[in-house]
PDB file of C-alpha atoms in Angstrom:
ATOM      1  CA  MET W1038       0.028  -0.089   0.063  1.00 60.00           C
ATOM      2  CA  TYR W1039       2.703   2.351   0.790  1.00 52.00           C
ATOM      3  CA  GLN W1040       4.603   1.684  -2.478  1.00 66.00           C
ATOM      4  CA  LEU W1041       1.099   2.614  -4.361  1.00 65.00           C
ATOM      5  CA  PHE W1042       0.993   5.603  -2.240  1.00 52.00           C
ATOM      6  CA  THR W1043       4.557   6.829  -3.030  1.00 56.00           C
ATOM      7  CA  CYS W1044       4.146   5.958  -6.447  1.00 64.00           C
ATOM      8  CA  LEU W1045       0.960   8.171  -6.860  1.00 60.00           C
ATOM      9  CA  LEU W1046       2.895  11.158  -5.377  1.00 56.00           C
ATOM     10  CA  VAL W1047       5.515  10.927  -8.006  1.00 55.00           C
ATOM     11  CA  LEU W1048       2.857  10.795 -10.797  1.00 64.00           C
ATOM     12  CA  VAL W1049       0.763  13.395  -9.528  1.00 54.00           C
ATOM     13  CA  LYS W1050       3.935  15.764  -9.194  1.00 54.00           C
ATOM     14  CA  TYR W1051       4.940  15.137 -13.159  1.00 54.00           C
ATOM     15  CA  CYS W1052       1.777  14.595 -14.713  1.00 61.00           C
ATOM     16  CA  THR W1053       0.814  17.260 -17.108  1.00 52.00           C
ATOM     17  CA  ILE W1054      -2.711  16.039 -18.060  1.00 56.00           C
ATOM     18  CA  PRO W1055      -5.163  17.992 -15.827  1.00 53.00           C
ATOM     19  CA  ILE W1056      -8.049  15.135 -15.745  1.00 57.00           C
ATOM     20  CA  LEU W1057      -5.465  12.582 -15.099  1.00 63.00           C
ATOM     21  CA  ARG W1058      -3.964  14.748 -12.415  1.00 63.00           C
ATOM     22  CA  LEU W1059      -7.016  15.115 -10.756  1.00 63.00           C
ATOM     23  CA  ASP W1060      -8.008  11.248 -10.909  1.00 67.00           C
ATOM     24  CA  ILE W1061      -4.544  10.679  -8.934  1.00 66.00           C
ATOM     25  CA  TYR W1062      -5.394  13.288  -6.655  1.00 59.00           C
ATOM     26  CA  ARG W1063      -8.676  11.621  -5.504  1.00 62.00           C
ATOM     27  CA  ARG W1064      -6.836   8.118  -5.250  1.00 69.00           C
ATOM     28  CA  LEU W1065      -4.206   9.996  -2.941  1.00 62.00           C
ATOM     29  CA  GLN W1066      -7.226  11.191  -0.797  1.00 61.00           C
ATOM     30  CA  GLU W1067      -8.683   7.783  -0.583  1.00 66.00           C
ATOM     31  CA  LEU W1068      -5.227   6.886   1.149  1.00 64.00           C
ATOM     32  CA  ASN W1069      -4.908   9.788   3.259  1.00 58.00           C
ATOM     33  CA  VAL W1070      -6.413   8.147   6.469  1.00 45.00           C
ATOM     34  CA  GLN W1071      -3.450   5.926   6.766  1.00 50.00           C
ATOM     35  CA  TYR W1072      -0.751   8.389   5.442  1.00 49.00           C
ATOM     36  CA  LEU W1073      -2.474  11.655   6.326  1.00 44.00           C
ATOM     37  CA  GLY W1074       0.455  13.466   7.653  1.00 45.00           C
ATOM     38  CA  ILE W1075       2.610  12.599   4.532  1.00 45.00           C
ATOM     39  CA  ILE W1076      -0.098  13.790   2.149  1.00 45.00           C
ATOM     40  CA  PHE W1077      -0.418  17.029   4.037  1.00 41.00           C
ATOM     41  CA  VAL W1078       3.253  17.621   3.905  1.00 41.00           C
ATOM     42  CA  PHE W1079       3.303  17.052   0.041  1.00 45.00           C
ATOM     43  CA  GLU W1080       0.283  19.098  -0.525  1.00 46.00           C
ATOM     44  CA  MET W1081       1.918  22.088   1.580  1.00 45.00           C
ATOM     45  CA  ALA W1082       5.193  21.592  -0.215  1.00 46.00           C
ATOM     46  CA  ASP W1083       3.809  21.342  -3.973  1.00 61.00           C
ATOM     47  CA  ASP W1084       0.489  23.636  -3.572  1.00 89.00           C
ATOM     48  CA  GLU W1085      -1.256  23.608  -6.986  1.00 97.00           C
ATOM     49  CA  VAL W1086      -3.830  26.231  -7.781  1.00 98.00           C
ATOM     50  CA  ILE W1087      -5.952  26.352 -10.984  1.00 98.00           C
ATOM     51  CA  LEU W1088      -8.467  28.845 -11.766  1.00 98.00           C
ATOM     52  CA  LEU W1089     -11.236  28.095 -14.454  1.00 98.00           C
ATOM     53  CA  ASP W1090     -12.539  31.396 -15.670  1.00 98.00           C
ATOM     54  CA  PHE W1091     -14.060  33.430 -18.309  1.00 98.00           C
ATOM     55  CA  TRP W1092     -11.990  36.893 -18.730  1.00 98.00           C
ATOM     56  CA  ALA W1093     -15.346  39.269 -18.997  1.00 98.00           C
ATOM     57  CA  SER W1094     -16.732  37.737 -15.685  1.00 98.00           C
ATOM     58  CA  MET W1095     -17.005  40.180 -12.969  1.00 98.00           C
ATOM     59  CA  PHE W1096     -17.270  36.971 -10.704  1.00 98.00           C
ATOM     60  CA  GLY W1097     -14.132  35.409 -12.155  1.00 98.00           C
ATOM     61  CA  MET W1098     -12.327  38.792 -11.465  1.00 98.00           C
ATOM     62  CA  ARG W1099     -13.365  38.671  -7.625  1.00 98.00           C
ATOM     63  CA  VAL W1100     -11.112  35.409  -7.406  1.00 98.00           C
ATOM     64  CA  ARG W1101      -8.358  37.033  -9.397  1.00 98.00           C
ATOM     65  CA  VAL W1102      -8.221  40.122  -7.371  1.00 98.00           C
ATOM     66  CA  ALA W1103      -8.431  37.594  -3.934  1.00 98.00           C
ATOM     67  CA  LEU W1104      -5.599  35.574  -5.227  1.00 98.00           C
ATOM     68  CA  ALA W1105      -3.547  38.642  -6.099  1.00 98.00           C
ATOM     69  CA  GLU W1106      -4.289  40.231  -2.670  1.00 98.00           C
ATOM     70  CA  LYS W1107      -2.974  37.013  -1.187  1.00 98.00           C
ATOM     71  CA  GLY W1108       0.011  36.808  -3.649  1.00 97.00           C
ATOM     72  CA  VAL W1109      -0.869  33.371  -4.823  1.00 98.00           C
ATOM     73  CA  VAL W1110       0.611  31.892  -7.754  1.00 97.00           C
ATOM     74  CA  TYR W1111      -1.910  30.053  -9.806  1.00 98.00           C
ATOM     75  CA  GLU W1112      -2.584  28.618 -13.303  1.00 98.00           C
ATOM     76  CA  TYR W1113      -5.548  30.264 -15.252  1.00 98.00           C
ATOM     77  CA  LYS W1114      -7.591  28.332 -17.706  1.00 98.00           C
ATOM     78  CA  GLU W1115      -9.720  30.456 -20.046  1.00 98.00           C
ATOM     79  CA  GLN W1116     -13.250  28.747 -20.600  1.00 98.00           C
ATOM     80  CA  ASP W1117     -15.489  28.487 -23.614  1.00 98.00           C
ATOM     81  CA  LEU W1118     -18.831  29.147 -21.814  1.00 97.00           C
ATOM     82  CA  ARG W1119     -20.886  28.104 -24.949  1.00 94.00           C
ATOM     83  CA  LYS W1120     -23.344  25.483 -24.046  1.00 90.00           C
ATOM     84  CA  ASP W1121     -21.877  22.680 -26.360  1.00 93.00           C
ATOM     85  CA  HIS W1122     -18.376  24.005 -25.843  1.00 96.00           C
ATOM     86  CA  LYS W1123     -17.532  23.545 -22.303  1.00 98.00           C
ATOM     87  CA  SER W1124     -14.595  21.857 -21.283  1.00 98.00           C
ATOM     88  CA  GLN W1125     -14.618  18.262 -19.530  1.00 97.00           C
ATOM     89  CA  LEU W1126     -12.537  19.885 -16.821  1.00 98.00           C
ATOM     90  CA  LEU W1127     -15.184  22.432 -16.107  1.00 98.00           C
ATOM     91  CA  LEU W1128     -18.192  19.715 -16.501  1.00 98.00           C
ATOM     92  CA  GLU W1129     -16.257  17.634 -13.852  1.00 98.00           C
ATOM     93  CA  MET W1130     -15.241  20.173 -11.501  1.00 98.00           C
ATOM     94  CA  ASN W1131     -18.567  22.037 -11.355  1.00 98.00           C
ATOM     95  CA  PRO W1132     -21.034  19.076 -12.147  1.00 98.00           C
ATOM     96  CA  VAL W1133     -23.992  20.901 -10.560  1.00 98.00           C
ATOM     97  CA  HIS W1134     -23.932  24.261 -12.383  1.00 97.00           C
ATOM     98  CA  HIS W1135     -21.296  24.104 -15.284  1.00 97.00           C
ATOM     99  CA  LYS W1136     -20.154  27.543 -14.424  1.00 98.00           C
ATOM    100  CA  ILE W1137     -17.214  29.421 -13.713  1.00 98.00           C
ATOM    101  CA  PRO W1138     -15.261  30.572 -11.649  1.00 98.00           C
ATOM    102  CA  VAL W1139     -14.050  27.408 -10.106  1.00 98.00           C
ATOM    103  CA  LEU W1140     -11.007  27.323  -7.942  1.00 98.00           C
ATOM    104  CA  ILE W1141      -9.205  24.009  -8.090  1.00 98.00           C
ATOM    105  CA  HIS W1142      -6.740  23.794  -5.053  1.00 98.00           C
ATOM    106  CA  ASN W1143      -4.460  20.547  -4.966  1.00 97.00           C
ATOM    107  CA  GLY W1144      -7.238  18.676  -7.035  1.00 96.00           C
ATOM    108  CA  ARG W1145     -10.346  19.616  -5.051  1.00 97.00           C
ATOM    109  CA  PRO W1146     -12.814  22.166  -6.435  1.00 98.00           C
ATOM    110  CA  VAL W1147     -14.360  25.120  -4.756  1.00 98.00           C
ATOM    111  CA  CYS W1148     -17.201  26.708  -6.835  1.00 98.00           C
ATOM    112  CA  GLU W1149     -19.221  30.296  -6.429  1.00 98.00           C
ATOM    113  CA  SER W1150     -16.956  33.394  -6.373  1.00 98.00           C
ATOM    114  CA  SER W1151     -18.080  34.771  -3.120  1.00 98.00           C
ATOM    115  CA  ASN W1152     -17.611  31.236  -1.467  1.00 98.00           C
ATOM    116  CA  ILE W1153     -14.272  31.155  -3.272  1.00 98.00           C
ATOM    117  CA  VAL W1154     -12.856  34.255  -1.995  1.00 98.00           C
ATOM    118  CA  GLN W1155     -13.823  33.295   1.680  1.00 98.00           C
ATOM    119  CA  TYR W1156     -11.998  29.979   0.988  1.00 98.00           C
ATOM    120  CA  ILE W1157      -8.833  31.912  -0.373  1.00 98.00           C
ATOM    121  CA  ASP W1158      -9.143  34.210   2.641  1.00 98.00           C
ATOM    122  CA  GLU W1159      -9.181  31.184   5.208  1.00 98.00           C
ATOM    123  CA  VAL W1160      -6.280  28.953   3.396  1.00 98.00           C
ATOM    124  CA  TRP W1161      -3.729  31.744   2.925  1.00 98.00           C
ATOM    125  CA  ASN W1162      -4.544  33.512   5.989  1.00 96.00           C
ATOM    126  CA  ASP W1163      -0.980  34.787   6.676  1.00 95.00           C
ATOM    127  CA  LYS W1164      -1.584  37.856   4.657  1.00 93.00           C
ATOM    128  CA  ALA W1165      -3.835  40.769   3.562  1.00 96.00           C
ATOM    129  CA  PRO W1166      -7.135  39.447   5.582  1.00 97.00           C
ATOM    130  CA  LEU W1167     -10.049  40.054   3.489  1.00 98.00           C
ATOM    131  CA  LEU W1168     -13.093  39.285   6.011  1.00 98.00           C
ATOM    132  CA  PRO W1169     -13.175  41.214   9.473  1.00 97.00           C
ATOM    133  CA  SER W1170     -12.169  39.309  12.480  1.00 95.00           C
ATOM    134  CA  ASP W1171     -14.979  40.373  14.290  1.00 97.00           C
ATOM    135  CA  LEU W1172     -18.041  38.009  13.772  1.00 97.00           C
ATOM    136  CA  TYR W1173     -20.725  40.764  13.500  1.00 98.00           C
ATOM    137  CA  GLN W1174     -18.751  42.596  11.104  1.00 97.00           C
ATOM    138  CA  ARG W1175     -18.286  39.450   9.076  1.00 97.00           C
ATOM    139  CA  ALA W1176     -21.975  38.808   9.277  1.00 98.00           C
ATOM    140  CA  GLN W1177     -22.554  42.240   7.801  1.00 98.00           C
ATOM    141  CA  ALA W1178     -19.869  41.783   5.252  1.00 98.00           C
ATOM    142  CA  ARG W1179     -21.751  38.700   3.751  1.00 98.00           C
ATOM    143  CA  PHE W1180     -25.029  40.345   4.225  1.00 98.00           C
ATOM    144  CA  TRP W1181     -23.669  43.027   1.710  1.00 98.00           C
ATOM    145  CA  VAL W1182     -22.103  40.467  -0.687  1.00 98.00           C
ATOM    146  CA  ASP W1183     -25.519  38.604  -0.778  1.00 98.00           C
ATOM    147  CA  TYR W1184     -26.951  41.899  -1.784  1.00 98.00           C
ATOM    148  CA  ILE W1185     -24.406  42.599  -4.480  1.00 98.00           C
ATOM    149  CA  ASP W1186     -24.845  39.189  -5.939  1.00 98.00           C
ATOM    150  CA  LYS W1187     -28.779  39.390  -5.914  1.00 98.00           C
ATOM    151  CA  LYS W1188     -29.225  43.019  -6.674  1.00 98.00           C
ATOM    152  CA  LEU W1189     -26.666  43.878  -9.635  1.00 98.00           C
ATOM    153  CA  TYR W1190     -25.914  41.146 -11.993  1.00 98.00           C
ATOM    154  CA  GLU W1191     -29.402  40.670 -13.439  1.00 98.00           C
ATOM    155  CA  VAL W1192     -30.336  44.379 -13.722  1.00 98.00           C
ATOM    156  CA  GLY W1193     -26.996  45.198 -15.139  1.00 98.00           C
ATOM    157  CA  ARG W1194     -27.468  42.681 -18.003  1.00 98.00           C
ATOM    158  CA  LYS W1195     -31.079  44.180 -18.578  1.00 97.00           C
ATOM    159  CA  SER W1196     -29.574  47.689 -18.819  1.00 97.00           C
ATOM    160  CA  TRP W1197     -27.570  46.431 -21.983  1.00 97.00           C
ATOM    161  CA  ALA W1198     -29.186  43.229 -23.176  1.00 97.00           C
ATOM    162  CA  ALA W1199     -32.646  44.281 -23.077  1.00 97.00           C
ATOM    163  CA  ASP W1200     -34.843  46.719 -24.830  1.00 97.00           C
ATOM    164  CA  GLY W1201     -37.575  49.006 -24.396  1.00 97.00           C
ATOM    165  CA  GLU W1202     -39.383  49.126 -21.043  1.00 97.00           C
ATOM    166  CA  GLU W1203     -37.518  46.171 -19.759  1.00 97.00           C
ATOM    167  CA  LYS W1204     -33.985  48.039 -20.554  1.00 97.00           C
ATOM    168  CA  GLU W1205     -35.151  51.139 -18.945  1.00 98.00           C
ATOM    169  CA  ALA W1206     -36.449  49.339 -15.720  1.00 98.00           C
ATOM    170  CA  GLY W1207     -32.944  47.644 -15.362  1.00 98.00           C
ATOM    171  CA  LYS W1208     -31.195  50.888 -15.690  1.00 98.00           C
ATOM    172  CA  LYS W1209     -33.216  52.345 -13.016  1.00 98.00           C
ATOM    173  CA  GLU W1210     -33.100  49.411 -10.631  1.00 98.00           C
ATOM    174  CA  LEU W1211     -29.231  49.302 -11.182  1.00 98.00           C
ATOM    175  CA  ILE W1212     -28.719  52.937 -10.130  1.00 98.00           C
ATOM    176  CA  GLU W1213     -31.095  52.669  -7.328  1.00 98.00           C
ATOM    177  CA  ASN W1214     -29.335  49.649  -6.024  1.00 98.00           C
ATOM    178  CA  LEU W1215     -25.980  51.312  -6.322  1.00 98.00           C
ATOM    179  CA  LYS W1216     -26.900  54.375  -4.425  1.00 98.00           C
ATOM    180  CA  VAL W1217     -28.278  51.918  -1.527  1.00 98.00           C
ATOM    181  CA  LEU W1218     -24.562  50.528  -1.609  1.00 98.00           C
ATOM    182  CA  GLU W1219     -23.141  54.022  -1.926  1.00 98.00           C
ATOM    183  CA  GLY W1220     -25.017  54.758   1.307  1.00 98.00           C
ATOM    184  CA  GLU W1221     -23.622  51.955   3.165  1.00 98.00           C
ATOM    185  CA  LEU W1222     -20.125  52.999   2.221  1.00 98.00           C
ATOM    186  CA  GLY W1223     -20.671  56.571   3.577  1.00 98.00           C
ATOM    187  CA  ASP W1224     -17.656  58.528   4.369  1.00 97.00           C
ATOM    188  CA  LYS W1225     -15.503  55.333   4.797  1.00 98.00           C
ATOM    189  CA  CYS W1226     -12.532  54.678   2.642  1.00 98.00           C
ATOM    190  CA  PHE W1227     -13.506  50.925   2.009  1.00 98.00           C
ATOM    191  CA  TYR W1228     -16.348  49.120   2.842  1.00 98.00           C
ATOM    192  CA  GLY W1229     -14.418  47.402   5.751  1.00 94.00           C
ATOM    193  CA  GLY W1230     -13.240  50.896   7.193  1.00 96.00           C
ATOM    194  CA  ASP W1231      -9.684  51.698   6.354  1.00 96.00           C
ATOM    195  CA  THR W1232      -8.880  48.316   4.846  1.00 96.00           C
ATOM    196  CA  PHE W1233      -9.817  46.918   1.412  1.00 98.00           C
ATOM    197  CA  GLY W1234     -11.511  43.758   1.728  1.00 98.00           C
ATOM    198  CA  TYR W1235     -14.327  41.268   1.135  1.00 98.00           C
ATOM    199  CA  VAL W1236     -17.319  43.532   0.285  1.00 98.00           C
ATOM    200  CA  ASP W1237     -14.943  45.733  -1.841  1.00 98.00           C
ATOM    201  CA  ILE W1238     -13.602  42.766  -4.066  1.00 98.00           C
ATOM    202  CA  ALA W1239     -17.429  41.775  -4.408  1.00 98.00           C
ATOM    203  CA  LEU W1240     -18.524  45.122  -5.668  1.00 98.00           C
ATOM    204  CA  VAL W1241     -15.394  46.588  -7.717  1.00 98.00           C
ATOM    205  CA  THR W1242     -15.254  43.857 -10.252  1.00 98.00           C
ATOM    206  CA  PHE W1243     -18.465  45.518 -11.426  1.00 98.00           C
ATOM    207  CA  TYR W1244     -16.683  48.514 -12.564  1.00 98.00           C
ATOM    208  CA  SER W1245     -15.282  46.767 -15.616  1.00 98.00           C
ATOM    209  CA  TRP W1246     -18.974  46.881 -16.871  1.00 98.00           C
ATOM    210  CA  PHE W1247     -19.732  50.501 -15.860  1.00 98.00           C
ATOM    211  CA  HIS W1248     -18.900  51.888 -19.311  1.00 98.00           C
ATOM    212  CA  THR W1249     -21.042  49.336 -21.140  1.00 98.00           C
ATOM    213  CA  TYR W1250     -24.061  50.065 -18.735  1.00 98.00           C
ATOM    214  CA  GLU W1251     -23.637  53.897 -19.435  1.00 98.00           C
ATOM    215  CA  THR W1252     -23.197  53.682 -22.929  1.00 98.00           C
ATOM    216  CA  PHE W1253     -26.169  51.454 -23.526  1.00 98.00           C
ATOM    217  CA  GLY W1254     -28.259  53.563 -20.851  1.00 97.00           C
ATOM    218  CA  ASN W1255     -27.189  56.879 -21.721  1.00 97.00           C
ATOM    219  CA  PHE W1256     -26.332  57.829 -18.269  1.00 98.00           C
ATOM    220  CA  SER W1257     -23.189  58.878 -16.053  1.00 98.00           C
ATOM    221  CA  PHE W1258     -22.192  56.886 -12.845  1.00 98.00           C
ATOM    222  CA  GLU W1259     -20.159  60.027 -12.017  1.00 98.00           C
ATOM    223  CA  LYS W1260     -23.403  61.886 -11.839  1.00 98.00           C
ATOM    224  CA  GLU W1261     -25.652  59.515 -10.333  1.00 98.00           C
ATOM    225  CA  CYS W1262     -23.266  58.141  -7.682  1.00 98.00           C
ATOM    226  CA  PRO W1263     -20.060  60.381  -7.293  1.00 98.00           C
ATOM    227  CA  ASN W1264     -19.069  58.975  -3.964  1.00 98.00           C
ATOM    228  CA  LEU W1265     -18.997  55.484  -5.260  1.00 98.00           C
ATOM    229  CA  MET W1266     -16.831  56.237  -8.172  1.00 98.00           C
ATOM    230  CA  ALA W1267     -14.339  58.119  -5.766  1.00 98.00           C
ATOM    231  CA  TRP W1268     -14.373  54.727  -3.980  1.00 98.00           C
ATOM    232  CA  ILE W1269     -13.621  52.931  -7.314  1.00 98.00           C
ATOM    233  CA  ARG W1270     -10.728  55.179  -7.796  1.00 98.00           C
ATOM    234  CA  ARG W1271      -9.063  54.344  -4.418  1.00 98.00           C
ATOM    235  CA  CYS W1272      -9.691  50.735  -5.249  1.00 98.00           C
ATOM    236  CA  LEU W1273      -7.887  51.197  -8.721  1.00 98.00           C
ATOM    237  CA  LYS W1274      -4.964  52.653  -7.210  1.00 98.00           C
ATOM    238  CA  LYS W1275      -4.419  48.812  -5.730  1.00 98.00           C
ATOM    239  CA  GLU W1276      -2.370  46.617  -8.059  1.00 98.00           C
ATOM    240  CA  SER W1277      -4.370  43.640  -7.354  1.00 98.00           C
ATOM    241  CA  VAL W1278      -7.591  45.470  -8.690  1.00 98.00           C
ATOM    242  CA  SER W1279      -5.960  47.308 -11.738  1.00 98.00           C
ATOM    243  CA  LYS W1280      -4.213  44.393 -13.156  1.00 98.00           C
ATOM    244  CA  SER W1281      -7.383  42.145 -12.425  1.00 98.00           C
ATOM    245  CA  LEU W1282     -10.001  44.134 -14.221  1.00 98.00           C
ATOM    246  CA  PRO W1283      -9.992  43.962 -18.277  1.00 98.00           C
ATOM    247  CA  ASP W1284     -10.327  47.413 -20.338  1.00 98.00           C
ATOM    248  CA  SER W1285     -13.601  48.576 -20.209  1.00 98.00           C
ATOM    249  CA  GLN W1286     -13.998  49.284 -24.131  1.00 98.00           C
ATOM    250  CA  LYS W1287     -13.070  45.447 -24.401  1.00 98.00           C
ATOM    251  CA  ILE W1288     -16.070  44.706 -22.246  1.00 98.00           C
ATOM    252  CA  LEU W1289     -18.100  47.130 -24.401  1.00 98.00           C
ATOM    253  CA  ASP W1290     -17.188  45.375 -27.680  1.00 98.00           C
ATOM    254  CA  PHE W1291     -17.793  42.093 -26.028  1.00 98.00           C
ATOM    255  CA  ALA W1292     -21.582  43.349 -24.947  1.00 98.00           C
ATOM    256  CA  VAL W1293     -22.326  44.662 -28.313  1.00 98.00           C
ATOM    257  CA  PHE W1294     -21.256  41.403 -29.735  1.00 97.00           C
ATOM    258  CA  MET W1295     -23.382  39.514 -27.413  1.00 97.00           C
ATOM    259  CA  LYS W1296     -26.339  41.776 -27.878  1.00 96.00           C
ATOM    260  CA  GLU W1297     -26.128  41.594 -31.731  1.00 96.00           C
ATOM    261  CA  THR W1298     -25.597  37.671 -31.661  1.00 95.00           C
ATOM    262  CA  TYR W1299     -27.746  36.463 -28.712  1.00 91.00           C
ATOM    263  CA  PHE W1300     -30.209  39.025 -27.732  1.00 89.00           C
ATOM    264  CA  THR W1301     -31.376  41.238 -30.757  1.00 78.00           C
ATOM    265  CA  LYS W1302     -34.769  39.903 -31.796  1.00 66.00           C
ATOM    266  CA  SER W1303     -35.275  39.071 -35.365  1.00 55.00           C
ATOM    267  CA  GLY W1304     -37.825  40.342 -37.729  1.00 49.00           C
TER     268      GLY W1304
END
């Protein structure tokens, strides 16, 4: 049994085929009751981090920012999200939703962006804490991230992908919801006070889509939410943010393509 265990350790270290590596990791995990100490040392010495993502996803950007804050080295794997083009790796790592982002840490997948960011904060806890240590403040941070997840994406999509009354309703609700978040920020530097953290990461990645929302909706965030825009400028001073967010014009070009290809009604 020990010989099998050591052979698997060597295989997983040098195997370059992702699916095969994951199968070997699973076999190692089956053996980890007897050799738990050895596998723990092995994983810590040879940490493997893979991110399955799509460049324009504000949810994937969250993970990229969090990993950058922690200084974690990882392998980025861009995914094709078209229904019949999704990779076998994505389907296997997220069998429930088949969505990105997925963080694969030593062969084990973690799904859903807010969950992944919390996982990153707990695993790499020696640098740049993202969630507050106070339990009440942690609960508040989770509340606002949940608000962001439920109140921004769908109405934001409507503001550029929809037409007519639905588009106007989406724009109106998007601005209203961002004003609520602006009110929560108040006069603080960041949502956690003086420290950039969990809520900031969850929200700032939407900024890459602001130019698209403004262009299709014919309005200005600077006029509607000036304090929120000042907060964004503070966030962009951080390298972890500025280098993780794609160019806004590239996002707009992508949105135009998506609208013309998938959302424009024919006839």
